[in-house]
Amino acid sequence: MMEQYHALKAQAGECLLFYRMGDFFELFFDDAKVAAGVLDIALTSRGESGGESVPMCGVPVHAADGYLARLIRAGHRVAIAEQVETPDEAKARAKAEGKPSSKVLVAREIIRFVTAGTLTEDALLEPRRANRLAAVCEVRGSVGIAACDISTGRLELEECGPDGLATALSRLGAREIVAPEDWEPAPADATLRPPSDFASERGRQRLQELHQVATLDAFGDFGRAMLAAAGGLLAYLEHAGRGTMPFLLPPTINATDATMAIDEASRTSLEITATQSGERAGSLLGTVDRCVTSAGARLLAEDLSAPLARKTEIEARLALVRFFHEDPILRGDVRLALRAIPDVARALARLVADRGSPRDLGQVRDGLAQARDLHGSLSRLPDRPALLDTLLPDLTGHGALVDELSRALVPSPPTERQSGGYIASGYDHALDALRETSGNARRAIAAMEARYRQETGISALKIKHNGVLGYFIEVPARHGDALMKPDSGFTHRQTMANAVRFNSVHLHEEASRIAEAGGHALAAEEAHFEALVEAVVTAREAIARTADALARIDVAAALAERAAEGDWCAPVIEDAPCLEIVGGRHPVVEAALTKAGERFVPNDCVLNLPDGGLHRAQALPEQGRTGATSRLWLIGGPNMGGKSTFLRANALIVLLAQAGSYVPATSARIGLVDRLFSRVGASDNLARGRSTFMVEMVETATILAQATTRSFVILDEVGRGTSTYDGLALAWAVAEAIHEKNRSRCLFATHYHELARLAESCDALSLHHVRAREWRGDLVLLHEVAEGPADRSYGLAVAKLAGVPGAVIDRASTILAKLEKGREETGGLASGLGDLPLFSAAAQAQQEECDTLRDRLSGLDIDALSPREALDLLYDLKREAGES
Ligand code: ADP
């Protein structure tokens, strides 16, 4: 057996091998150790190998899905080795080969590799999230990406430069990545495959074979890198499924300039689909999602992950949201109808992949029928937006299939086929007759029980059924002897502790009738199942379009619902690179505050409006420029004042708008953004390991290299991760570079008020601050963004607010006064960056303290002190030393 095991394990490679033995999948050696650890199951051992016992653990076959899910989630891949013949077949084979039957082993084969990217089982998938597998490779300097979600059949191809790979992969959010093993820049966690899988010509052929076309022209114009990646993807799917291909729709091309580029670091920092700790709740998606179907929730996650970059497409989505926003009754009705619709896309994918069940057929039937009803009500509405009109035809057109499925299936078909019962009566007369026969036989057996009781006089006699014996007659042990008599008409089968079991000729006859009719009925149902699956598979592309259309309608209605709930507005999309957000709010922070009964303070953000926009009135005459006409806002003010929140609120509003959503603001004009960047200074992210300042600088370098005049950049306390001088110098230079070179729209939050001097040299930069007020010695944070520089940093007041002891605050005030004096004396920043006073002033303050102490000690006449005075002096010195 171990020989067979090792041969299979060699094929499984790095995958854990699930080796089928009876009712269990067993794992051996290191696989067993790994699995026992992850699954928290007992590690046992079996036999010996090389003088040592072999570690082993196992999971029951009927519960394998749950265990698989946990292994996959923990980052493992699993090869399933099944028995591919019965023990009888193995014996027959041995006989044919002239071997003793005791020596022969049931043949086993790996029937499937289960990996994160190749799942279709409902139990293993997250309903509200796409499950993508991506293949990447490079052809002559171009990187090709092929991404599919086999749980819905979507296949997307795209091409980008080597720099664009990371951003594209983070947009796609692939669960598993495959790459050629000889490609050096392959992502670190990629599954490596033979380079020959990634040949572009072979890729083209594979796609043509898959979709049974002679040319791919009808699907689009695919570059060589895309075809190579597609080849790698299809080869991997074939490998993982051991030759069975999953469901894939014809490929579509993702044009890189069709979506807003958001790199991985910005995604994480903006918490778009997950919070920094990886949860959906508390992310933008979690706060926005009001979808009533899983498919809708998946599509919304996609929309937010890849906001659009073209005005017409954004406006088409917005018009659909507006349609539902303006008519709450219609919205309610549509959402009610959608709520009942099953996940057609995933049911379809399982059916096509040959892993479907009668329940999946039922879901396709119900989904299509409900889509048709929805079509009926929506198509009667006047003034429909264009997007709805393009979706409507996809909701209908399955009449014959729905009718067939409705006639064929019972109302709620089971997930298992083994025991039949899913084909409705009246669909097939032969099947009905078979059921009639077994029904009659069952009734005959019931009648038989009553008759036997009467004939034997044993009222406790029962006719029962179990999996081992089939039907049998059972009497309590004390009546056993009576039926044992040879002329009783009963034959003994089994003696239990309390009961004795018998058979009879009549019972046997009826039982055989049931078994035979049952077997035929099962076979008939099975044949119908196959035919129905075939019908669904034939219509798969149209069904997938229906599922997509339903999801799009769900997303639009859900966004309208969210907008109504939060009093959001429809953004106006502009081509010019401007931004005018009035009364903007951070959706996640606002939701949290509302829950706590607090109010979110809305703020305006107006960038790059040559005419000054609505804010003309706020022009500061002495500066000759306003926030509105500038491109870069430098925002100062106290910690906890709301700077980060303001930055992110605006970035999220831009993102929502381009995803086609209403936005949390009173009004919003959004000039199209090609790339969105968000960076947070290092010290907020200490948990991340790698030298955080290094990370901060790598990320900042990316922005400087990639941001364009159409980009929107938010920088939060950049430069904080290093010493004051370095940090200030870097922040200064970065702000300058964005202003001069990238010329992007930018919000830059900083606690260095020295940066305010930048306004003197940068004409498109303006100064802003979050307002705070000291009231009766306490700090009041107003969370209001106002024009003009921050007057001071309020650090001490914030410390007090945070509960730092009064004595420490007092001491800090003294030190601060001295520092500020030092700054004035050395001329401060005004005399140039080299004169930054902070550190020298700090050193000077320390020096002054030492001097005072020395003076005091040297002026002391020790002999003149009374013991009491000496002791007091010691206490004083000790206290002062403790304070400093
Ligand atoms: P900073 O970046 O200036 O240190 P944050 O943006 O992190 O400040 O804000 C600190 C806290 O203040 C937030 O967690 C939030 O609770 C509150 N806050 C921020 N902005 C607002 C606002 N506009 N309205 C109400 N509360 C706010």
Short mmCIF file of N, CA and C and ligand atoms in Angstrom, two decimals, residues 589 593 598-603 637-646 716-717 770 781-784, ligand 1:
data_model
loop_
_atom_site.label_atom_id
_atom_site.label_comp_id
_atom_site.label_asym_id
_atom_site.label_seq_id
_atom_site.Cartn_x
_atom_site.Cartn_y
_atom_site.Cartn_z
N VAL A 589 -16.62 56.54 9.28
CA VAL A 589 -16.55 57.26 10.57
C VAL A 589 -17.92 57.81 10.92
N LEU A 593 -19.98 57.14 14.30
CA LEU A 593 -20.39 58.23 15.19
C LEU A 593 -21.91 58.22 15.39
N GLU A 598 -23.37 60.47 18.07
CA GLU A 598 -22.64 61.72 17.85
C GLU A 598 -22.79 62.19 16.42
N ARG A 599 -22.41 63.45 16.21
CA ARG A 599 -22.60 64.04 14.90
C ARG A 599 -21.27 64.14 14.17
N PHE A 600 -21.29 63.85 12.90
CA PHE A 600 -20.09 64.02 12.08
C PHE A 600 -20.11 65.45 11.52
N VAL A 601 -18.99 66.13 11.59
CA VAL A 601 -18.92 67.50 11.08
C VAL A 601 -18.53 67.47 9.60
N PRO A 602 -19.42 67.89 8.70
CA PRO A 602 -19.10 67.84 7.27
C PRO A 602 -18.07 68.91 6.92
N ASN A 603 -17.28 68.65 5.91
CA ASN A 603 -16.27 69.62 5.47
C ASN A 603 -16.25 69.73 3.96
N GLY A 637 -2.78 71.38 12.13
CA GLY A 637 -3.72 71.38 13.25
C GLY A 637 -3.46 70.22 14.17
N PRO A 638 -4.14 70.22 15.31
CA PRO A 638 -3.81 69.25 16.36
C PRO A 638 -4.06 67.80 15.95
N ASN A 639 -3.31 66.94 16.58
CA ASN A 639 -3.59 65.52 16.48
C ASN A 639 -5.01 65.28 16.95
N MET A 640 -5.64 64.31 16.37
CA MET A 640 -7.02 63.98 16.70
C MET A 640 -7.98 65.05 16.21
N GLY A 641 -7.48 66.01 15.46
CA GLY A 641 -8.32 67.11 15.01
C GLY A 641 -9.20 66.72 13.83
N GLY A 642 -8.88 65.59 13.17
CA GLY A 642 -9.72 65.15 12.05
C GLY A 642 -9.03 65.25 10.70
N LYS A 643 -7.71 65.38 10.70
CA LYS A 643 -7.00 65.51 9.42
C LYS A 643 -7.12 64.23 8.59
N SER A 644 -6.74 63.10 9.20
CA SER A 644 -6.82 61.83 8.46
C SER A 644 -8.22 61.58 7.96
N THR A 645 -9.18 61.82 8.81
CA THR A 645 -10.57 61.55 8.45
C THR A 645 -10.96 62.39 7.23
N PHE A 646 -10.54 63.65 7.24
CA PHE A 646 -10.86 64.55 6.12
C PHE A 646 -10.22 64.04 4.82
N ASP A 716 -0.70 61.49 4.43
CA ASP A 716 -1.02 61.74 5.82
C ASP A 716 0.25 61.62 6.66
N GLU A 717 0.77 62.73 7.11
CA GLU A 717 1.94 62.72 7.99
C GLU A 717 3.11 61.97 7.39
N VAL A 770 -7.23 72.09 10.75
CA VAL A 770 -8.44 71.64 11.44
C VAL A 770 -8.56 72.49 12.69
N LEU A 781 -11.88 70.11 20.14
CA LEU A 781 -11.59 69.81 18.73
C LEU A 781 -12.87 69.99 17.95
N LEU A 782 -12.83 70.87 16.96
CA LEU A 782 -14.07 71.18 16.24
C LEU A 782 -14.25 70.32 15.00
N HIS A 783 -13.18 69.63 14.59
CA HIS A 783 -13.22 68.79 13.38
C HIS A 783 -13.64 69.57 12.15
N GLU A 784 -13.33 70.84 12.15
CA GLU A 784 -13.70 71.70 11.03
C GLU A 784 -12.45 72.08 10.28
P1 ADP B 1 -5.87 63.44 13.02
O1 ADP B 1 -5.53 62.79 11.73
O2 ADP B 1 -5.93 64.92 12.92
O3 ADP B 1 -5.01 62.98 14.16
P2 ADP B 1 -8.27 61.87 12.91
O4 ADP B 1 -8.75 62.15 11.53
O5 ADP B 1 -7.60 60.58 13.16
O6 ADP B 1 -7.35 63.04 13.45
O7 ADP B 1 -9.55 62.02 13.81
C1 ADP B 1 -9.56 61.65 15.15
C2 ADP B 1 -10.98 61.34 15.61
O8 ADP B 1 -11.79 62.50 15.56
C3 ADP B 1 -11.69 60.36 14.70
O9 ADP B 1 -11.48 59.05 15.13
C4 ADP B 1 -13.14 60.74 14.82
O10 ADP B 1 -13.74 60.05 15.90
C5 ADP B 1 -13.10 62.20 15.13
N1 ADP B 1 -13.41 62.97 13.92
C6 ADP B 1 -12.58 63.22 12.90
N2 ADP B 1 -13.17 63.97 11.96
C7 ADP B 1 -14.41 64.23 12.42
C8 ADP B 1 -15.52 64.97 11.91
N3 ADP B 1 -15.45 65.62 10.74
N4 ADP B 1 -16.65 65.03 12.66
C9 ADP B 1 -16.72 64.39 13.85
N5 ADP B 1 -15.71 63.67 14.36
C10 ADP B 1 -14.56 63.58 13.68
#
